[in-house]
Tab-separated table of C-alpha atoms in Angstrom:
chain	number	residue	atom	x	y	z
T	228	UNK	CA	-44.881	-19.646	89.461
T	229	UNK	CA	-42.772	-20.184	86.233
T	230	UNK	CA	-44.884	-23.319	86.043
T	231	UNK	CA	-48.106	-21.450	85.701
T	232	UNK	CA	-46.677	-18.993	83.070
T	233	UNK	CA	-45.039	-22.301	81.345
T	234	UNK	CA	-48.816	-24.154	81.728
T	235	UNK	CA	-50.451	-20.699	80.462
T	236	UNK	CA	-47.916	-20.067	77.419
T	237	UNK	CA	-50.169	-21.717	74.607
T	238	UNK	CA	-50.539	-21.356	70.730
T	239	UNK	CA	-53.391	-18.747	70.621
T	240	UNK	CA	-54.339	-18.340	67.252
T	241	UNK	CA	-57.172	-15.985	67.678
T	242	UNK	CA	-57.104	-12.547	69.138
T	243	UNK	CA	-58.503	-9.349	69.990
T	244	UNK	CA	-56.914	-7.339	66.900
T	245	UNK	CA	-58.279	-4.217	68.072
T	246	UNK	CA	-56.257	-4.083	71.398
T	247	UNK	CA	-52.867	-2.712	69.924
T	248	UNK	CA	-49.425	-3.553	71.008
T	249	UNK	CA	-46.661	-0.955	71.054
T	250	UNK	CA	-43.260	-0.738	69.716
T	251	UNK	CA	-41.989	-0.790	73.778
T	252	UNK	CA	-43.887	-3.718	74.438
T	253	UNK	CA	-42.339	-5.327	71.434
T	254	UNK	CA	-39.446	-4.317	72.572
T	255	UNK	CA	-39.297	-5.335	75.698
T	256	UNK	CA	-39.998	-8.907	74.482
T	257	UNK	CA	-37.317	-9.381	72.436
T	258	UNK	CA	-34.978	-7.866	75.306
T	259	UNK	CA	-35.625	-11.128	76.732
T	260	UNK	CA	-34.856	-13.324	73.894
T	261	UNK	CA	-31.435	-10.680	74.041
T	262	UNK	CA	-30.836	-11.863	77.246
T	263	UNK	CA	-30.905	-15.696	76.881
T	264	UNK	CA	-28.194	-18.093	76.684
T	265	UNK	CA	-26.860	-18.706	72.712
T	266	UNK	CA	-24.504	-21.484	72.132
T	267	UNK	CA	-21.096	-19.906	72.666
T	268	UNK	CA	-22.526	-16.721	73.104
T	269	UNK	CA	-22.289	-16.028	68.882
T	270	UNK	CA	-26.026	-14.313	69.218
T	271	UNK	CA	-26.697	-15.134	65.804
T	272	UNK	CA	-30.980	-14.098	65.635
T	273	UNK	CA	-31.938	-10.768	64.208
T	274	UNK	CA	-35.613	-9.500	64.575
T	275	UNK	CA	-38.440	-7.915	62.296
T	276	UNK	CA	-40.598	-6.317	63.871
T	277	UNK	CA	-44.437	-5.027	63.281
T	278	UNK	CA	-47.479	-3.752	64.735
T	279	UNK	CA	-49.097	-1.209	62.104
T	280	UNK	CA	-52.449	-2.459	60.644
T	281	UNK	CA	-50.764	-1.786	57.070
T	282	UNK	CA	-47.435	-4.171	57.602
T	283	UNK	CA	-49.655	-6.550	59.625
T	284	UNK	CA	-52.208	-6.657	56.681
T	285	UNK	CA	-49.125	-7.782	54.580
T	286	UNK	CA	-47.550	-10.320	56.250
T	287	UNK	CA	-50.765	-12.643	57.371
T	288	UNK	CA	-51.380	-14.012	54.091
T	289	UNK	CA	-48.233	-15.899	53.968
T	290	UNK	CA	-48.659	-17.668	56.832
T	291	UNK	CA	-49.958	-21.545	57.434
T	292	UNK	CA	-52.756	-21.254	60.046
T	293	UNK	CA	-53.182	-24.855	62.264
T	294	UNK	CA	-52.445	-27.559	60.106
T	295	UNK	CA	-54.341	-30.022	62.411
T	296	UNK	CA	-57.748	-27.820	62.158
T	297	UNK	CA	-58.084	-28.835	58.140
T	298	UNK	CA	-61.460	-27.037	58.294
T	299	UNK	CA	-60.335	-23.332	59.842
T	300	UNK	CA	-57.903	-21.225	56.948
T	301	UNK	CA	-57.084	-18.759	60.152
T	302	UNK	CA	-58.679	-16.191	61.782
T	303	UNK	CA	-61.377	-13.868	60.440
T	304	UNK	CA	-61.115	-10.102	60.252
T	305	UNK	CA	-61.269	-8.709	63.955
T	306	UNK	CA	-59.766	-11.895	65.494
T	307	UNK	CA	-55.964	-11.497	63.648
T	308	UNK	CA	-53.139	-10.832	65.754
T	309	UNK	CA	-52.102	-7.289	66.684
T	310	UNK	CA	-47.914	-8.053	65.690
T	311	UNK	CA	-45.363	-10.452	64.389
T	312	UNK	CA	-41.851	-10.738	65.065
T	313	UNK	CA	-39.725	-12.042	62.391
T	314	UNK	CA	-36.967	-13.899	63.687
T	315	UNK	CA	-33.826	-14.592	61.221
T	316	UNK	CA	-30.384	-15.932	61.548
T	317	UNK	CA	-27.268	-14.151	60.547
T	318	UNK	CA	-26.116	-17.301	58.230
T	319	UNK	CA	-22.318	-14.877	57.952
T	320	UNK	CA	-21.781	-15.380	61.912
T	321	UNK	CA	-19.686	-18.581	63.555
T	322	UNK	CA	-22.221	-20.668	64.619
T	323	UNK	CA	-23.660	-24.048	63.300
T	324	UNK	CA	-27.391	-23.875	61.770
T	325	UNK	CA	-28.616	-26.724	64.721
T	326	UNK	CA	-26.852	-23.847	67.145
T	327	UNK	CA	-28.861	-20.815	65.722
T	328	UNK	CA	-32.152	-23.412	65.901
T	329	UNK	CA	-31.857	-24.180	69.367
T	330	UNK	CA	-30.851	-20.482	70.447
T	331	UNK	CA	-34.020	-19.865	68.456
T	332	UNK	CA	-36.142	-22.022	70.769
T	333	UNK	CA	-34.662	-20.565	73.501
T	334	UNK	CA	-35.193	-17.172	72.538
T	335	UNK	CA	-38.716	-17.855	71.439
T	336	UNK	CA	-39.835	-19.547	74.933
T	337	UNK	CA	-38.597	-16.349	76.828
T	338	UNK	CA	-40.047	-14.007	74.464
T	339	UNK	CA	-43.665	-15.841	74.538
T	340	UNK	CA	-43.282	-16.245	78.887
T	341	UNK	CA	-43.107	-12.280	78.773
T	342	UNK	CA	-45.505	-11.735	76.373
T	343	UNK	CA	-48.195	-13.927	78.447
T	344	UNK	CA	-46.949	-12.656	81.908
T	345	UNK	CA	-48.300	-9.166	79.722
T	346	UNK	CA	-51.459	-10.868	79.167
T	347	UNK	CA	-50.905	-11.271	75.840
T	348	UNK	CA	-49.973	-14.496	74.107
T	349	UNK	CA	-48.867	-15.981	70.256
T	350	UNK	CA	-48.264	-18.633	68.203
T	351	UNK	CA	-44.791	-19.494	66.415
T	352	UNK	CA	-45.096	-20.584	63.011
T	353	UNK	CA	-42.338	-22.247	60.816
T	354	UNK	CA	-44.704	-22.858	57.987
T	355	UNK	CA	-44.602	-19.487	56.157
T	356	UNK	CA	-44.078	-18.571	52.417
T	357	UNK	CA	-40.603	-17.435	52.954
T	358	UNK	CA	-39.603	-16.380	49.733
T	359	UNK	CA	-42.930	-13.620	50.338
T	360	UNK	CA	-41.728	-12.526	53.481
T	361	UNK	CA	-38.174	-11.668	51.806
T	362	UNK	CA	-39.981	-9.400	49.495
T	363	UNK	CA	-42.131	-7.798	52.404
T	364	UNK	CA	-39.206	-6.838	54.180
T	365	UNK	CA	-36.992	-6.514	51.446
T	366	UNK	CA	-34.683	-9.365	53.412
T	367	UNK	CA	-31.023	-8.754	53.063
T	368	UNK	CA	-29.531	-12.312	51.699
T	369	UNK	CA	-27.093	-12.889	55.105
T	370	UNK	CA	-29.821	-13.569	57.064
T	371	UNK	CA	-32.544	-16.814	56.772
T	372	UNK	CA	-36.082	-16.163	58.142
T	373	UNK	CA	-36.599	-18.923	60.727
T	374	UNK	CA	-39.685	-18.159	62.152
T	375	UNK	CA	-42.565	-15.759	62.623
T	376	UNK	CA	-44.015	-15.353	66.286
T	377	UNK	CA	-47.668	-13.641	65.825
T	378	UNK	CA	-48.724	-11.889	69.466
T	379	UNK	CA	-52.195	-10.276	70.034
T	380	UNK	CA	-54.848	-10.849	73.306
T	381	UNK	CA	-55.859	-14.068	73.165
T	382	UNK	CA	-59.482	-14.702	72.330
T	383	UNK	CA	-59.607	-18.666	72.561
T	384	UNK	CA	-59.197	-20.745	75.615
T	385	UNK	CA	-56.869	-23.303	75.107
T	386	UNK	CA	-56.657	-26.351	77.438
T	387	UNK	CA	-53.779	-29.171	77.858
T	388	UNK	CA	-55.470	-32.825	78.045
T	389	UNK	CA	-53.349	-36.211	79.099
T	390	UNK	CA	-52.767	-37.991	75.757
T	391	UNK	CA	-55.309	-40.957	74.763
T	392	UNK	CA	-54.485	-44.617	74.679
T	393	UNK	CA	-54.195	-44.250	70.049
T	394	UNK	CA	-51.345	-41.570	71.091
T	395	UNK	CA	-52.842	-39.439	68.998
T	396	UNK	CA	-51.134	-35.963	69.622
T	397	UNK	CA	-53.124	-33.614	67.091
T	398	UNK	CA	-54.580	-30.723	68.908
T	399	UNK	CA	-58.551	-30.728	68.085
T	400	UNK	CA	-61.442	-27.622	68.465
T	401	UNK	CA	-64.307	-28.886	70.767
T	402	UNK	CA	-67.874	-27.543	70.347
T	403	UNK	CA	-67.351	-24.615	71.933
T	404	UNK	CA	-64.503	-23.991	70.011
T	405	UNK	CA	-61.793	-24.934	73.002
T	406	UNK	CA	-58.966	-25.530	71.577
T	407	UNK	CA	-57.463	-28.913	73.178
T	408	UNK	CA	-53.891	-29.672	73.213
T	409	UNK	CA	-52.601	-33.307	74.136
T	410	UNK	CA	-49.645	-33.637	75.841
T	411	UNK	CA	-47.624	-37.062	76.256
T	412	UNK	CA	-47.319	-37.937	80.346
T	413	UNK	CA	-44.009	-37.292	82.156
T	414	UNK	CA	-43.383	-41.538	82.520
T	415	UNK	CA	-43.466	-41.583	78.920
T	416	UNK	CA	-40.496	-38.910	78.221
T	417	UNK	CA	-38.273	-40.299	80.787
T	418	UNK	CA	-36.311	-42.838	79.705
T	419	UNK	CA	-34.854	-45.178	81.518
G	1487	UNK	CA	-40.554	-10.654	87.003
G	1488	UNK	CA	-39.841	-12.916	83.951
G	1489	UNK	CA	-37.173	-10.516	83.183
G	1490	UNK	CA	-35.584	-11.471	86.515
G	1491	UNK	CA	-35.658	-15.166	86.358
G	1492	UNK	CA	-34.167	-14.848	82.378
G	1493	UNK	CA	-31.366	-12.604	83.567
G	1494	UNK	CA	-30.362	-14.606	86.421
G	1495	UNK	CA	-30.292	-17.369	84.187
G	1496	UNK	CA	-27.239	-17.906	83.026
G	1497	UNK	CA	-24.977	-20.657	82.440
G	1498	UNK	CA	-23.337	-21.739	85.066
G	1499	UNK	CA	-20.487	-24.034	85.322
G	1500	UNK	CA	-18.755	-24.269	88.873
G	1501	UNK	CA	-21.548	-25.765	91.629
G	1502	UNK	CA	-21.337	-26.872	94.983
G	1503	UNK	CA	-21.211	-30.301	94.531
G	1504	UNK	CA	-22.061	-31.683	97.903
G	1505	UNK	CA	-26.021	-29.886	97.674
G	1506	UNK	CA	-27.499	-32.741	96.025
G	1507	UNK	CA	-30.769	-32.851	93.689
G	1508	UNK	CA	-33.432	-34.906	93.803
G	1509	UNK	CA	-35.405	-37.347	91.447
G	1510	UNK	CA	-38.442	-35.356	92.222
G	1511	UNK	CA	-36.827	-31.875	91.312
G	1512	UNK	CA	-35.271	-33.277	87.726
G	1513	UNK	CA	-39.326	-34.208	87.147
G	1514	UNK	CA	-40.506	-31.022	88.005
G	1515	UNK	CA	-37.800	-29.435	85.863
G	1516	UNK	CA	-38.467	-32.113	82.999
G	1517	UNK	CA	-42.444	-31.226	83.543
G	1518	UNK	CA	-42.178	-27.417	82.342
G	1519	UNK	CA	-40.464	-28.976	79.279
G	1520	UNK	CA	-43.256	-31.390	78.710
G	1521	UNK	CA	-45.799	-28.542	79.045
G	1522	UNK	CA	-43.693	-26.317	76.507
G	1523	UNK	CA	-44.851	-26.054	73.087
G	1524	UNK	CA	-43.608	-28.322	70.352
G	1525	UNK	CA	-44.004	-27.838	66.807
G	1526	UNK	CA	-47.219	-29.912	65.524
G	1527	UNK	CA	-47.211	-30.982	69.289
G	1528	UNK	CA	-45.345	-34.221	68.329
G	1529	UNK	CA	-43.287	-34.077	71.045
G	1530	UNK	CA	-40.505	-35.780	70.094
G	1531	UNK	CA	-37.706	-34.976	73.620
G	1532	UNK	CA	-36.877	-38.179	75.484
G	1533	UNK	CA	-34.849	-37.457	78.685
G	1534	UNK	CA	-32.473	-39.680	80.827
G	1535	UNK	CA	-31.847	-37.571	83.878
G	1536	UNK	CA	-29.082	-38.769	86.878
G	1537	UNK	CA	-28.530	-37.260	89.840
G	1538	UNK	CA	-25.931	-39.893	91.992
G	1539	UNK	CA	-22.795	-40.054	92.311
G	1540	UNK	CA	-21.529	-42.825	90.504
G	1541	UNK	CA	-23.389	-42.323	87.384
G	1542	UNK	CA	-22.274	-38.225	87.807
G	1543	UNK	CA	-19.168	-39.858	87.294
G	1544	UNK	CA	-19.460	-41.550	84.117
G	1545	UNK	CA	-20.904	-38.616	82.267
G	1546	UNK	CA	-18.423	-36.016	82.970
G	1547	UNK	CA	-15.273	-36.745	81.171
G	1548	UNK	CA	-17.085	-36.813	78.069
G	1549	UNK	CA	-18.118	-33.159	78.492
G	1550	UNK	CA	-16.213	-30.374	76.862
G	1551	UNK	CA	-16.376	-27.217	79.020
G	1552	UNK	CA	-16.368	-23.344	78.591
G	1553	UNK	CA	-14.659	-23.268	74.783
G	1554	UNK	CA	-13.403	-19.698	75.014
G	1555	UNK	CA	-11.456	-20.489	78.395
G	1556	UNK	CA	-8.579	-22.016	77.091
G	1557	UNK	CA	-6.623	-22.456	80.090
G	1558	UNK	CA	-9.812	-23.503	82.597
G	1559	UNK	CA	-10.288	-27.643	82.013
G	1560	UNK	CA	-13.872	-27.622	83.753
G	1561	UNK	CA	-14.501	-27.915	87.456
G	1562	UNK	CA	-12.385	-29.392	89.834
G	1563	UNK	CA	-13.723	-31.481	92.252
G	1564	UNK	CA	-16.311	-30.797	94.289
G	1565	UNK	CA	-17.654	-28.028	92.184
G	1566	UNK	CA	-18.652	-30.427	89.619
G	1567	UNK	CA	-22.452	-30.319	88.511
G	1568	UNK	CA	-24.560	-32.564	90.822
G	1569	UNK	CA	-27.214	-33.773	88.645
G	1570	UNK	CA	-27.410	-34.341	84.338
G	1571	UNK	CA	-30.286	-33.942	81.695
G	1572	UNK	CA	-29.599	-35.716	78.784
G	1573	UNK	CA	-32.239	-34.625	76.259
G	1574	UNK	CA	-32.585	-36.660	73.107
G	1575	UNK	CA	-34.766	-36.632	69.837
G	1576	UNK	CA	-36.968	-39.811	68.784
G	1577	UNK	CA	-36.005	-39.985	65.455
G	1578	UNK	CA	-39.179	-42.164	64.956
G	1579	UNK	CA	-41.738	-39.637	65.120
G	1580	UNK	CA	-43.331	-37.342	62.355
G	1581	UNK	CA	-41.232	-34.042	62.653
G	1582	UNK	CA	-38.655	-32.721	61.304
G	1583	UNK	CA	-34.654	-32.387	62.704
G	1584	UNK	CA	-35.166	-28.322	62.340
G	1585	UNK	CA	-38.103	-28.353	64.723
G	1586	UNK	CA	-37.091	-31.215	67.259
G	1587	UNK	CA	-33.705	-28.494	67.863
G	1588	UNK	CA	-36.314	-25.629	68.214
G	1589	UNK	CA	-38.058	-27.861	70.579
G	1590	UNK	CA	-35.265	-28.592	72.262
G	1591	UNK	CA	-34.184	-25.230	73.136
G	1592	UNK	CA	-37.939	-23.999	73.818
G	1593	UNK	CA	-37.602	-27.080	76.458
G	1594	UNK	CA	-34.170	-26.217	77.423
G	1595	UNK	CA	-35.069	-22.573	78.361
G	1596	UNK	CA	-38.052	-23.848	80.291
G	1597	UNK	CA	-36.558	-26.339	82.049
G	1598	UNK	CA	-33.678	-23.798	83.155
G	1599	UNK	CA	-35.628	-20.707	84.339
G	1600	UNK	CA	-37.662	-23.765	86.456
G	1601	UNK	CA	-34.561	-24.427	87.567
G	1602	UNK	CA	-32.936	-20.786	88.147
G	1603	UNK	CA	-36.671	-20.458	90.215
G	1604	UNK	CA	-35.557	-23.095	92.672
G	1605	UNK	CA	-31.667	-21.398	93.609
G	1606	UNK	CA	-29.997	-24.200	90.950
G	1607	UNK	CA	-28.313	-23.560	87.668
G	1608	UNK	CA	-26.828	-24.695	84.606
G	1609	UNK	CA	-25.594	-25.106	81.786
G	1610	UNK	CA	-25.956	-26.618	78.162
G	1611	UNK	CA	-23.812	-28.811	76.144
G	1612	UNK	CA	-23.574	-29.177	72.469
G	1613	UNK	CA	-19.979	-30.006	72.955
G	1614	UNK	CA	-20.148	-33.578	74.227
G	1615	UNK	CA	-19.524	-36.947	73.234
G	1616	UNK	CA	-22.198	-38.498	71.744
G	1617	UNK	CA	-20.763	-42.068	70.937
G	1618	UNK	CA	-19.314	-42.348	74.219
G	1619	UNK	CA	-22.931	-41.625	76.184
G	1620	UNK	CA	-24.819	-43.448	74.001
G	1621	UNK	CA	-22.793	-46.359	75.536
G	1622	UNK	CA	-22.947	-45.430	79.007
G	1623	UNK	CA	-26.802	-45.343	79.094
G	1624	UNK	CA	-27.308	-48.109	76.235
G	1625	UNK	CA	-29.101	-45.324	74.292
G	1626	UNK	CA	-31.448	-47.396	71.737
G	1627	UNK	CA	-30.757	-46.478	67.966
G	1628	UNK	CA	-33.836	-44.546	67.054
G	1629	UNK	CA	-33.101	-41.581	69.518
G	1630	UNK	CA	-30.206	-39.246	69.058
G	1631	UNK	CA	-28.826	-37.298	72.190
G	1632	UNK	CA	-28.951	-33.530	71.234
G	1633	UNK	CA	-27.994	-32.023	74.447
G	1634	UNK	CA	-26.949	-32.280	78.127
G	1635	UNK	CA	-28.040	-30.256	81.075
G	1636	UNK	CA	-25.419	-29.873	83.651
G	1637	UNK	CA	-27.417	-28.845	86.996
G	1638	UNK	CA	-26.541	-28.145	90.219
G	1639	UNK	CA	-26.428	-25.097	93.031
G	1640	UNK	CA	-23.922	-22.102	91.067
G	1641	UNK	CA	-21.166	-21.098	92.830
G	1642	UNK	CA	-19.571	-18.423	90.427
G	1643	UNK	CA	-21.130	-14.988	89.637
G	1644	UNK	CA	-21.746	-14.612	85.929
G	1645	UNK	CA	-22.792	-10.671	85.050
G	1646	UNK	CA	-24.052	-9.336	81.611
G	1647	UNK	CA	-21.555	-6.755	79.888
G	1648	UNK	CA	-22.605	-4.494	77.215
G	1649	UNK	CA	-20.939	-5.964	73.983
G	1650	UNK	CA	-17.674	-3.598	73.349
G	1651	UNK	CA	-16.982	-1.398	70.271
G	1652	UNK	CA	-14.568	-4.629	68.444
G	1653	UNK	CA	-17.776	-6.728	68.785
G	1654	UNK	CA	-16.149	-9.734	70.740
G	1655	UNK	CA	-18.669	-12.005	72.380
G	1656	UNK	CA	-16.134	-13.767	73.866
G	1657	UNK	CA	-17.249	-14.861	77.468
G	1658	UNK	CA	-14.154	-14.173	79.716
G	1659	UNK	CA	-13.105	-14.382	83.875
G	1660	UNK	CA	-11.665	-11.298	85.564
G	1661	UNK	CA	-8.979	-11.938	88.213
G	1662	UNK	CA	-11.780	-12.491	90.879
G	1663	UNK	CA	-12.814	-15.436	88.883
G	1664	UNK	CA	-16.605	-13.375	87.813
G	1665	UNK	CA	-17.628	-14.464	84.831
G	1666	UNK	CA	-18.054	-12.012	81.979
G	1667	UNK	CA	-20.734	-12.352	79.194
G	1668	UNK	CA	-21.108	-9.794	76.817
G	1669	UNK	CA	-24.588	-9.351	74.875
G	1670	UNK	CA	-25.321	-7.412	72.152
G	1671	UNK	CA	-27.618	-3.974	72.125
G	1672	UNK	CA	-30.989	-4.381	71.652
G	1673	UNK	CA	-30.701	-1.978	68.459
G	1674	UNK	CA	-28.045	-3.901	66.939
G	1675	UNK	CA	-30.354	-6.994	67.014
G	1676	UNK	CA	-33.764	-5.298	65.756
G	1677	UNK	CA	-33.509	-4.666	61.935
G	1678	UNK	CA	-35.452	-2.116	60.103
C-alpha cells in the first residue's frame, strides 16, 4: 500500500489551479512533516505557507520550472499550482546544515505521501531565486529558505520507465505530453 | 492512514533480535527508495544492506547510539538490530552534496514507513564511523557512506509528547523504560 502511494508520489508540474486547497489541508500536511524523525530530535524546519491567488501570483515567478524540458518555461495560466510551502531552516538551532537537509527530505517525502493520498500532488524545487522569496515574505535572517514544495491537482500523467542502456536519467515529455521519468533498476543501487 | 504509518514511525532502537529479515524484505524496502524522487532524478544512493549474523556483528560497534541517553550504551544482546542499510552517495554523478542529503532522507523516510508497514522498525545513524565501515565492506573511493539504517522487529514503546514550556527536545526513558519524544506544536513551526 505505501508502495503504491510511494510509486504514485511524482513531480507534477501542472495542475488544476482552479480546484483550491485550504489552510486545513495545508495544515494537515505539514503535521506530518511535524511528526517525522529529525536528527536528534533538534526540529530545525519552519514553514511558509500559501494558498491565496494574490501570494501565489507572487511567488511563481521565482521559481525554475523542469530544467530537463529546455523548451517548457512552466505552466500556463489555469494549469499553476493552487499552494506552496516554503520550507526554511532555523540556522540559530543545534543541528549541522547536512542534519537540517536530510530532516528536510524526510519531512518533504511525508508531506508529498499525504498530499497524494489527498489526491493532490507537487513538485519540490531547490532552484528558486532566493534572495526574491526573502523579500516576498519579508524572511527573518535566522532562518535559510531550503526549498519550495508547490501542491495543486495534478493535470499530467506521469509514468516511471526502466532506465536505457546510455543511462540517460533526464525525465523527457512524450507526444502526448506524458511526462516520463527513468529510474535506475534495483541491481544497480545495491552494492555489493 | 498515512498519518498512521508516519506516527508509528519512530526510531526505534531495542529489537528482538532473534526475528530475522530477509534479503527479499531489505529489496522491497530499498525499492520504495528507488521509486522516491531525487533531485534532477540523478539518483545518486548506493546501498549495501546485511542481514546475518556475522556481518551484524562487524557493523555494530562502530555505531553511536541514542546521544541524549547518557547512561544507556545501546542494546544489549539480543535486542540488537537484526538487519543494516548502509546508504551512500556516488560522488561521481552530476548533483550536488545538498541534494544527494535531501535525497537521502526523502529515501530514508520511504524506506522506513515501508518498513513500519511490515511490523519492523528503525532507526538512523549520522553518528557512525565512517573510516571504520568503509573498511569492513571495502567501500570504493568515489562513494561516501551518509547513513545507516538499523532495522529490525521494535521492542520498546516510543510515544510523542507535546514539547514542554522550557522547549527541551530532549528524547528521554521513564522508569518503565517508554521512550519519550517530544515534538514541537504545529503553530510554533508555521511562520506568518
Amino acid at each position: 500500500m505505501i508502495k503504491e502511494l510511494v510509486k504514485g508520489n511524482r513531480s507534477y508540474r501542472r495542475f488544476f489551479e482552479d480546484e483550491k486547497i485550504s489552510m486545513d489541508t495545508l495544515k494537515d500536511l505539514i503535521d506530518l512533516g511535524r511528526l517525522a524523525p529529525s536528527g536528534k530530535n533538534v526540529q530545525p524546519l519552519r514553514y511558509i505557507l500559501t494558498n491565496e491567488e494574490e501570494m501565489n501570483k507572487r511567488v511563481f515567478p521565482h521559481l525554475k520550472w523542469a530544467g530537463y524540458l529546455k523548451d517548457w518555461g512552466g505552466p500556463i495560466e489555469g494549469e499553476k499550482p493552487s499552494a506552496y510551502i516554503i520550507i526554511m531552516w532555523d540556522k540559530t538551532l543545534p543541528t549541522s546544515r547536512d542534519i537540517a537537509i536530510c530532516d528536510l527530505g524526510i519531512a518533504s517525502q511525508s508531506i508529498l505521501l499525504g498530499a497524494r493520498e489527498k489526491g493532490l500532488g507537487g513538485c519540490i524545487f531547490w532552484s528558486f531565486s532566493r534572495k526574491d522569496l526573502i523579500e516576498v515574505f519579508n524572511i527573518d535572517d535566522k532562518y535559510e529558505p531550503l526549498q519550495v514544495i508547490a501542491i495543486g491537482k495534478p493535470k499530467e500523467e506521469v509514468v516511471i520507465d526502466e532506465i536505457n542502456k546510455d543511462g540517460n536519467i533526464e525525465y523527457w515529455r512524450d507526444k502526448n505530453f506524458v511526462h516520463h521519468v527513468p529510474k535506475r533498476k534495483l541491481d544497480d543501487i545495491i552494492i555489493g
